C-alpha cells in the first residue's frame, strides 16, 4: 500500500538579500509578511512599494529523508509550484517547471539513502519567464499592460481592474513523498451520470507499473462492489462501467437533494492491496439547450432534463495569495453564496482551477459550477513552449475535477474570442482561436464527454454571429456601466447574461482600514489607489448623476454609490428574469474580492457584506414580483421559480408618500411552476402624479415602482424612530417610519468592525416597521445606533442632513 510523508511546514526562504523562515504551502509574499520584511500590500499604495518582490528570484530549501516503510519506489510529489522553478535534491537536478496549474512528480528513490538530503526549489521571477517567451514569440495583444498571456500562471496576480499587481512565487500547494511498490493508480477518472431514472458510472483507470504482473481493479460505491476488472501484464489502462441501482439523483439547490456516494477504487496484485483512491461523487445529467428558435438560439442549462433558471455569480480567487485559502474559508464564502439565493458559480478564466475543497463544498451545497479554462482578456500564443503546457494542464484538470457533480460545463476562455475582434487585435500571429475551437473541445470530448463544452464566454455558438450577440448564446453586458446607464439593461433581452455588474466601494470600515488619507475623499490618493478600473470613479460619478445628483460628502458618496449598485443590479436581474426562459439566467460580476477595493463585488475584500449581497437574496427568491415597462405601459411580472404553482390575488395600489390611497386594482393570478406571467396594469392605475408611486403585492411578495429618478422625487421626512434592544450576541434594532422611508440602511461595521447586520437597504411604507438584527463578537453599545451614518435613509442623504 502506498505510504505518504508530508513535506509541508517549515522551510527556509532565500533571495533578494533576505534569508528567513518559510511556510509551505505558501508564497514569498506571505513569508516576507510573516517575517515583517515587507509592509502590508493592502494598505495605501504599499502594493507598489513591494512590487520588487515579483521581479526577484527566490529559493526554498529544507532537508528531507524517507522515514516510511521500505518501498521499491519513492516519488517527490508537488501538487503546485508557482510558477517557474528548478527542483534539485542533494544537488541533483530533478526537473524544471513553468506552469502554476499543474502537479509534478519525480522519482527520487536513488537519491534517498536514509540520511537527510537538501531539497531545493529555485524560483525564477515570472516576469523573467514571461518576457523571455514574449521575446521569443513576439507581441500579442492584451487588455492589461502586463505579460500574463505568456506564462501559465494566475493571470490576475499581474493586476486586473479590481486587483493589485502582486506577482507571486512559491510552493503554493502541498508537497510530499510517496513510497510505493509494484504499481500505483496514476489517474482515476469517474464520470457519474443520470438518465432515464437511473445512474451510470463510467471509469477510466491508468496505472503506473514497476513490474509486468497481473493487476486487479475493484470499484466500490458506498462500500458495495459495483465493478471489477483486470490489467494483464503490459497493460496500464482499463475502462469499467456500472449501473448501480441503489444510487440517488443529485440535483442543484432548489431542484432536489444532493446525495453523494463514496467511490473507492482499489488496485491489487493477487491478495496484496497496492493502492486505493477515494472520492465522493454524485449522479446527474447535464445538457445545455442551444437550439435555434424564432429569436435566435437558446442558452438554457438543463439538469436531469429540467431547465434551470441560473441565478449565478462570478468567482475570482478569494485571496491574491491563494495558498492562504482553507476549506473553512471556501465553505464560508460558498455558504454565503447559497444564502444569497445563488445556484451557480462561474470560476473565471483569469484565476485558478480551485482546490478540491472548493468543488467538494459545491457538491455538498448543490451549487452548480461553470469552469473556465484559464485564458482571459488577451491573445494567447499557440506555439511552444506554451502549447504543450496548455494541453498537459487541461488534461490534468479535466481528470482531477471529473468526480464532482457540481461541475456542469467547461468554457474555453473569458472574453478572448469577443475582444480579439471587438478590439481590432491583429491576426498576423496566433492568438488562441485554436485552443478554444480545436484543442480544448477535443480534450473535453476525449476525457469528459459527460459535460457540455463552450468555446468561451461570451460566445454566440459560431462565427456566423458576432461573439457577443444578444440573440445567440452567452452575452457580457459591459456597455452598461462603462458607457451607459443601468436603465439601458431594459433595451435588450439576451439569451443568457454571463457577466454584468456595477461598482461600489467596500464597506466603510474596509475602506477606512485600507486607506490612511486624512481627510478620506472619493478622489484622495489612497481611495484612488484602491480603484483599479479605468476611470472607475468617473463612471461612479456619471452613474450617480441622473439618479441622485452630486453627493454632499464622502459619507454620502459611500452611501449613494452602494445604493446605485443595488439599483443597477436590480434593474438588470428583474428585467432578465421577466424574460425567462427566453433569457436563461444571469451571472453577476462578481461575488467576492481578493483585497480591499472599489469593485463590482457583493462581498468585499475583508469579507464584509455590501448592501448588494443582501439584495441578491431578494432578486434570487423563488417567488417575486417586479414592475416592468412594456409596450408603453407597465406590467407586473409574477416570477415563480418554485416547483409548485403560485395562485393568489395580485393587488396594485397607487399611493402618496404620506400613505394616501389614490387608486387600487386587483386581479386573480395563477402561475405554473418554474414560469413567469406578465399582468398588464390598467392605465388609470399607472397615471402616477407628483409624489406618487405604485405598490404591487401578492402574498408576501412586494414590488415598488417610482416613475421619476430618485433626485426628482419629493422625499419628505419619514420621521424615523430607531430603538436598539440588547439581545444575546448583539442588538435587535427596530426601525419605524411615519411616512415613506426609502432605502433605510444600517451599517453594522460603524457600530463595531466585526458586527454584521442581517439585511441591507429596506424601504418602509407609512406606518411600517422592521427589525434589523445586528450581531457581533463583543457586547454592542445600543447607543451607537444613534451615531452619524449608522442608520440613515435616502431622504436624509439627499437633503444633506446627516
PDB file of C-alpha atoms in Angstrom, residues 74-220:
ATOM      1  CA  UNK A  74       9.814   6.825  -3.667  1.00  0.00           C
ATOM      2  CA  UNK A  75       8.417   9.828  -5.534  1.00  0.00           C
ATOM      3  CA  UNK A  76       8.637  13.508  -4.701  1.00  0.00           C
ATOM      4  CA  UNK A  77       5.212  14.975  -5.495  1.00  0.00           C
ATOM      5  CA  UNK A  78       4.334  18.659  -5.845  1.00  0.00           C
ATOM      6  CA  UNK A  79       0.637  19.483  -6.221  1.00  0.00           C
ATOM      7  CA  UNK A  80       1.519  23.002  -7.340  1.00  0.00           C
ATOM      8  CA  UNK A  81       4.588  25.172  -7.959  1.00  0.00           C
ATOM      9  CA  UNK A  82       4.188  28.868  -8.685  1.00  0.00           C
ATOM     10  CA  UNK A  83       5.499  29.048 -11.340  1.00  0.00           C
ATOM     11  CA  UNK A  84       8.983  28.892 -12.938  1.00  0.00           C
ATOM     12  CA  UNK A  85      11.009  26.523 -10.805  1.00  0.00           C
ATOM     13  CA  UNK A  86      14.057  24.270 -10.865  1.00  0.00           C
ATOM     14  CA  UNK A  87      13.919  21.373  -8.413  1.00  0.00           C
ATOM     15  CA  UNK A  88      17.031  19.633  -7.062  1.00  0.00           C
ATOM     16  CA  UNK A  89      17.628  17.028  -4.356  1.00  0.00           C
ATOM     17  CA  UNK A  90      21.062  16.697  -2.809  1.00  0.00           C
ATOM     18  CA  UNK A  91      22.399  18.871  -5.609  1.00  0.00           C
ATOM     19  CA  UNK A  92      20.982  16.586  -8.333  1.00  0.00           C
ATOM     20  CA  UNK A  93      18.583  18.353 -10.714  1.00  0.00           C
ATOM     21  CA  UNK A  94      15.158  16.708 -10.890  1.00  0.00           C
ATOM     22  CA  UNK A  95      13.320  18.933 -13.329  1.00  0.00           C
ATOM     23  CA  UNK A  96      12.071  22.364 -14.274  1.00  0.00           C
ATOM     24  CA  UNK A  97       8.537  23.745 -14.253  1.00  0.00           C
ATOM     25  CA  UNK A  98       6.750  26.626 -15.922  1.00  0.00           C
ATOM     26  CA  UNK A  99       3.081  26.069 -15.070  1.00  0.00           C
ATOM     27  CA  UNK A 100       1.287  27.012 -11.854  1.00  0.00           C
ATOM     28  CA  UNK A 101      -1.765  24.958 -12.812  1.00  0.00           C
ATOM     29  CA  UNK A 102      -0.119  21.507 -12.910  1.00  0.00           C
ATOM     30  CA  UNK A 103       1.325  18.992 -10.481  1.00  0.00           C
ATOM     31  CA  UNK A 104       4.795  17.410 -10.761  1.00  0.00           C
ATOM     32  CA  UNK A 105       6.218  14.026  -9.756  1.00  0.00           C
ATOM     33  CA  UNK A 106       9.874  12.989  -9.609  1.00  0.00           C
ATOM     34  CA  UNK A 107      11.429   9.601  -8.905  1.00  0.00           C
ATOM     35  CA  UNK A 108      13.899  10.204  -6.055  1.00  0.00           C
ATOM     36  CA  UNK A 109      14.444   6.598  -4.970  1.00  0.00           C
ATOM     37  CA  UNK A 110      18.135   6.558  -5.805  1.00  0.00           C
ATOM     38  CA  UNK A 111      18.756   9.903  -4.097  1.00  0.00           C
ATOM     39  CA  UNK A 112      17.356   8.997  -0.685  1.00  0.00           C
ATOM     40  CA  UNK A 113      19.917   6.915   1.188  1.00  0.00           C
ATOM     41  CA  UNK A 114      18.468   7.296   4.664  1.00  0.00           C
ATOM     42  CA  UNK A 115      20.362  10.452   5.599  1.00  0.00           C
ATOM     43  CA  UNK A 116      18.791  13.920   5.264  1.00  0.00           C
ATOM     44  CA  UNK A 117      19.232  15.494   1.834  1.00  0.00           C
ATOM     45  CA  UNK A 118      18.707  19.153   0.965  1.00  0.00           C
ATOM     46  CA  UNK A 119      15.663  19.737  -1.247  1.00  0.00           C
ATOM     47  CA  UNK A 120      15.955  22.967  -3.203  1.00  0.00           C
ATOM     48  CA  UNK A 121      13.240  24.674  -5.216  1.00  0.00           C
ATOM     49  CA  UNK A 122      14.652  27.663  -7.080  1.00  0.00           C
ATOM     50  CA  UNK A 123      12.080  30.111  -8.448  1.00  0.00           C
ATOM     51  CA  UNK A 124      12.808  32.447 -11.331  1.00  0.00           C
ATOM     52  CA  UNK A 125      10.675  35.587 -11.480  1.00  0.00           C
ATOM     53  CA  UNK A 126       7.517  35.038 -13.517  1.00  0.00           C
ATOM     54  CA  UNK A 127       8.306  38.339 -15.225  1.00  0.00           C
ATOM     55  CA  UNK A 128      11.624  36.967 -16.442  1.00  0.00           C
ATOM     56  CA  UNK A 129       9.964  33.922 -18.000  1.00  0.00           C
ATOM     57  CA  UNK A 130       7.008  35.817 -19.464  1.00  0.00           C
ATOM     58  CA  UNK A 131       9.268  38.432 -21.023  1.00  0.00           C
ATOM     59  CA  UNK A 132      11.561  35.693 -22.386  1.00  0.00           C
ATOM     60  CA  UNK A 133       8.635  33.959 -24.086  1.00  0.00           C
ATOM     61  CA  UNK A 134       7.318  37.263 -25.404  1.00  0.00           C
ATOM     62  CA  UNK A 135      10.711  37.993 -26.931  1.00  0.00           C
ATOM     63  CA  UNK A 136      10.781  34.503 -28.453  1.00  0.00           C
ATOM     64  CA  UNK A 137       7.256  34.505 -29.915  1.00  0.00           C
ATOM     65  CA  UNK A 138       6.532  38.169 -30.490  1.00  0.00           C
ATOM     66  CA  UNK A 139       3.979  40.565 -29.039  1.00  0.00           C
ATOM     67  CA  UNK A 140       0.353  39.587 -28.518  1.00  0.00           C
ATOM     68  CA  UNK A 141      -2.471  41.964 -27.680  1.00  0.00           C
ATOM     69  CA  UNK A 142      -3.660  42.232 -24.121  1.00  0.00           C
ATOM     70  CA  UNK A 143      -6.370  44.187 -22.293  1.00  0.00           C
ATOM     71  CA  UNK A 144      -3.918  44.945 -19.452  1.00  0.00           C
ATOM     72  CA  UNK A 145      -0.287  46.155 -19.525  1.00  0.00           C
ATOM     73  CA  UNK A 146       1.322  43.021 -18.051  1.00  0.00           C
ATOM     74  CA  UNK A 147       2.650  39.868 -19.816  1.00  0.00           C
ATOM     75  CA  UNK A 148       0.352  37.316 -18.159  1.00  0.00           C
ATOM     76  CA  UNK A 149      -0.574  35.749 -21.505  1.00  0.00           C
ATOM     77  CA  UNK A 150       2.995  34.469 -21.978  1.00  0.00           C
ATOM     78  CA  UNK A 151       3.073  32.271 -18.884  1.00  0.00           C
ATOM     79  CA  UNK A 152       0.755  29.646 -17.407  1.00  0.00           C
ATOM     80  CA  UNK A 153       0.115  31.417 -14.126  1.00  0.00           C
ATOM     81  CA  UNK A 154      -2.827  33.004 -12.338  1.00  0.00           C
ATOM     82  CA  UNK A 155      -3.347  35.945 -14.648  1.00  0.00           C
ATOM     83  CA  UNK A 156      -4.849  38.278 -12.075  1.00  0.00           C
ATOM     84  CA  UNK A 157      -1.693  38.174  -9.941  1.00  0.00           C
ATOM     85  CA  UNK A 158      -0.391  40.620 -12.579  1.00  0.00           C
ATOM     86  CA  UNK A 159      -3.217  43.018 -11.667  1.00  0.00           C
ATOM     87  CA  UNK A 160      -6.745  43.471 -13.007  1.00  0.00           C
ATOM     88  CA  UNK A 161      -9.392  46.175 -12.962  1.00  0.00           C
ATOM     89  CA  UNK A 162     -10.273  45.056  -9.423  1.00  0.00           C
ATOM     90  CA  UNK A 163      -6.978  43.551  -8.244  1.00  0.00           C
ATOM     91  CA  UNK A 164      -3.448  44.524  -7.215  1.00  0.00           C
ATOM     92  CA  UNK A 165      -0.265  43.634  -9.065  1.00  0.00           C
ATOM     93  CA  UNK A 166       1.368  41.173  -6.665  1.00  0.00           C
ATOM     94  CA  UNK A 167       3.239  38.611  -8.734  1.00  0.00           C
ATOM     95  CA  UNK A 168       3.749  35.612  -6.511  1.00  0.00           C
ATOM     96  CA  UNK A 169       6.226  32.720  -6.351  1.00  0.00           C
ATOM     97  CA  UNK A 170       6.307  29.707  -4.090  1.00  0.00           C
ATOM     98  CA  UNK A 171       5.285  26.153  -3.272  1.00  0.00           C
ATOM     99  CA  UNK A 172       1.608  27.023  -3.216  1.00  0.00           C
ATOM    100  CA  UNK A 173       0.057  23.586  -2.885  1.00  0.00           C
ATOM    101  CA  UNK A 174       1.034  20.536  -0.805  1.00  0.00           C
ATOM    102  CA  UNK A 175       4.295  18.632  -1.342  1.00  0.00           C
ATOM    103  CA  UNK A 176       5.026  15.106  -0.122  1.00  0.00           C
ATOM    104  CA  UNK A 177       6.990  11.914  -0.583  1.00  0.00           C
ATOM    105  CA  UNK A 178       5.118   8.830  -1.761  1.00  0.00           C
ATOM    106  CA  UNK A 179       6.507   5.346  -1.397  1.00  0.00           C
ATOM    107  CA  UNK A 180       5.052   2.531  -3.489  1.00  0.00           C
ATOM    108  CA  UNK A 181       5.815  -0.884  -4.933  1.00  0.00           C
ATOM    109  CA  UNK A 182       4.788  -2.924  -7.991  1.00  0.00           C
ATOM    110  CA  UNK A 183       2.216  -0.404  -9.315  1.00  0.00           C
ATOM    111  CA  UNK A 184       0.115   2.587  -8.356  1.00  0.00           C
ATOM    112  CA  UNK A 185      -3.049   4.323  -9.557  1.00  0.00           C
ATOM    113  CA  UNK A 186      -1.744   7.155 -11.733  1.00  0.00           C
ATOM    114  CA  UNK A 187      -5.202   8.520 -12.629  1.00  0.00           C
ATOM    115  CA  UNK A 188      -8.802   7.653 -11.889  1.00  0.00           C
ATOM    116  CA  UNK A 189     -11.396   9.429 -13.993  1.00  0.00           C
ATOM    117  CA  UNK A 190     -15.010   8.730 -12.975  1.00  0.00           C
ATOM    118  CA  UNK A 191     -17.966  10.110 -14.917  1.00  0.00           C
ATOM    119  CA  UNK A 192     -21.167   9.689 -12.928  1.00  0.00           C
ATOM    120  CA  UNK A 193     -24.308  10.446 -14.935  1.00  0.00           C
ATOM    121  CA  UNK A 194     -28.075  10.108 -14.612  1.00  0.00           C
ATOM    122  CA  UNK A 195     -30.647   9.472 -17.309  1.00  0.00           C
ATOM    123  CA  UNK A 196     -33.963   7.677 -17.678  1.00  0.00           C
ATOM    124  CA  UNK A 197     -34.300   7.429 -13.915  1.00  0.00           C
ATOM    125  CA  UNK A 198     -31.037   5.589 -13.329  1.00  0.00           C
ATOM    126  CA  UNK A 199     -27.384   6.290 -12.590  1.00  0.00           C
ATOM    127  CA  UNK A 200     -24.409   5.155 -14.612  1.00  0.00           C
ATOM    128  CA  UNK A 201     -20.745   5.137 -13.663  1.00  0.00           C
ATOM    129  CA  UNK A 202     -18.012   5.105 -16.294  1.00  0.00           C
ATOM    130  CA  UNK A 203     -14.438   4.910 -15.047  1.00  0.00           C
ATOM    131  CA  UNK A 204     -11.093   5.083 -16.717  1.00  0.00           C
ATOM    132  CA  UNK A 205      -8.124   3.911 -14.652  1.00  0.00           C
ATOM    133  CA  UNK A 206      -4.478   4.309 -15.556  1.00  0.00           C
ATOM    134  CA  UNK A 207      -1.761   2.532 -13.595  1.00  0.00           C
ATOM    135  CA  UNK A 208       1.959   3.216 -13.412  1.00  0.00           C
ATOM    136  CA  UNK A 209       3.892  -0.046 -13.235  1.00  0.00           C
ATOM    137  CA  UNK A 210       7.236  -1.215 -11.990  1.00  0.00           C
ATOM    138  CA  UNK A 211       6.596  -4.867 -12.925  1.00  0.00           C
ATOM    139  CA  UNK A 212       4.654  -6.659 -15.649  1.00  0.00           C
ATOM    140  CA  UNK A 213       2.454  -8.673 -13.335  1.00  0.00           C
ATOM    141  CA  UNK A 214      -1.333  -9.166 -13.423  1.00  0.00           C
ATOM    142  CA  UNK A 215      -3.210  -6.355 -11.684  1.00  0.00           C
ATOM    143  CA  UNK A 216      -6.790  -6.275 -10.442  1.00  0.00           C
ATOM    144  CA  UNK A 217      -9.062  -3.267 -10.108  1.00  0.00           C
ATOM    145  CA  UNK A 218     -12.055  -3.233  -7.783  1.00  0.00           C
ATOM    146  CA  UNK A 219     -14.650  -0.442  -7.723  1.00  0.00           C
ATOM    147  CA  UNK A 220     -16.909   0.185  -4.742  1.00  0.00           C
TER     148      UNK A 220
END
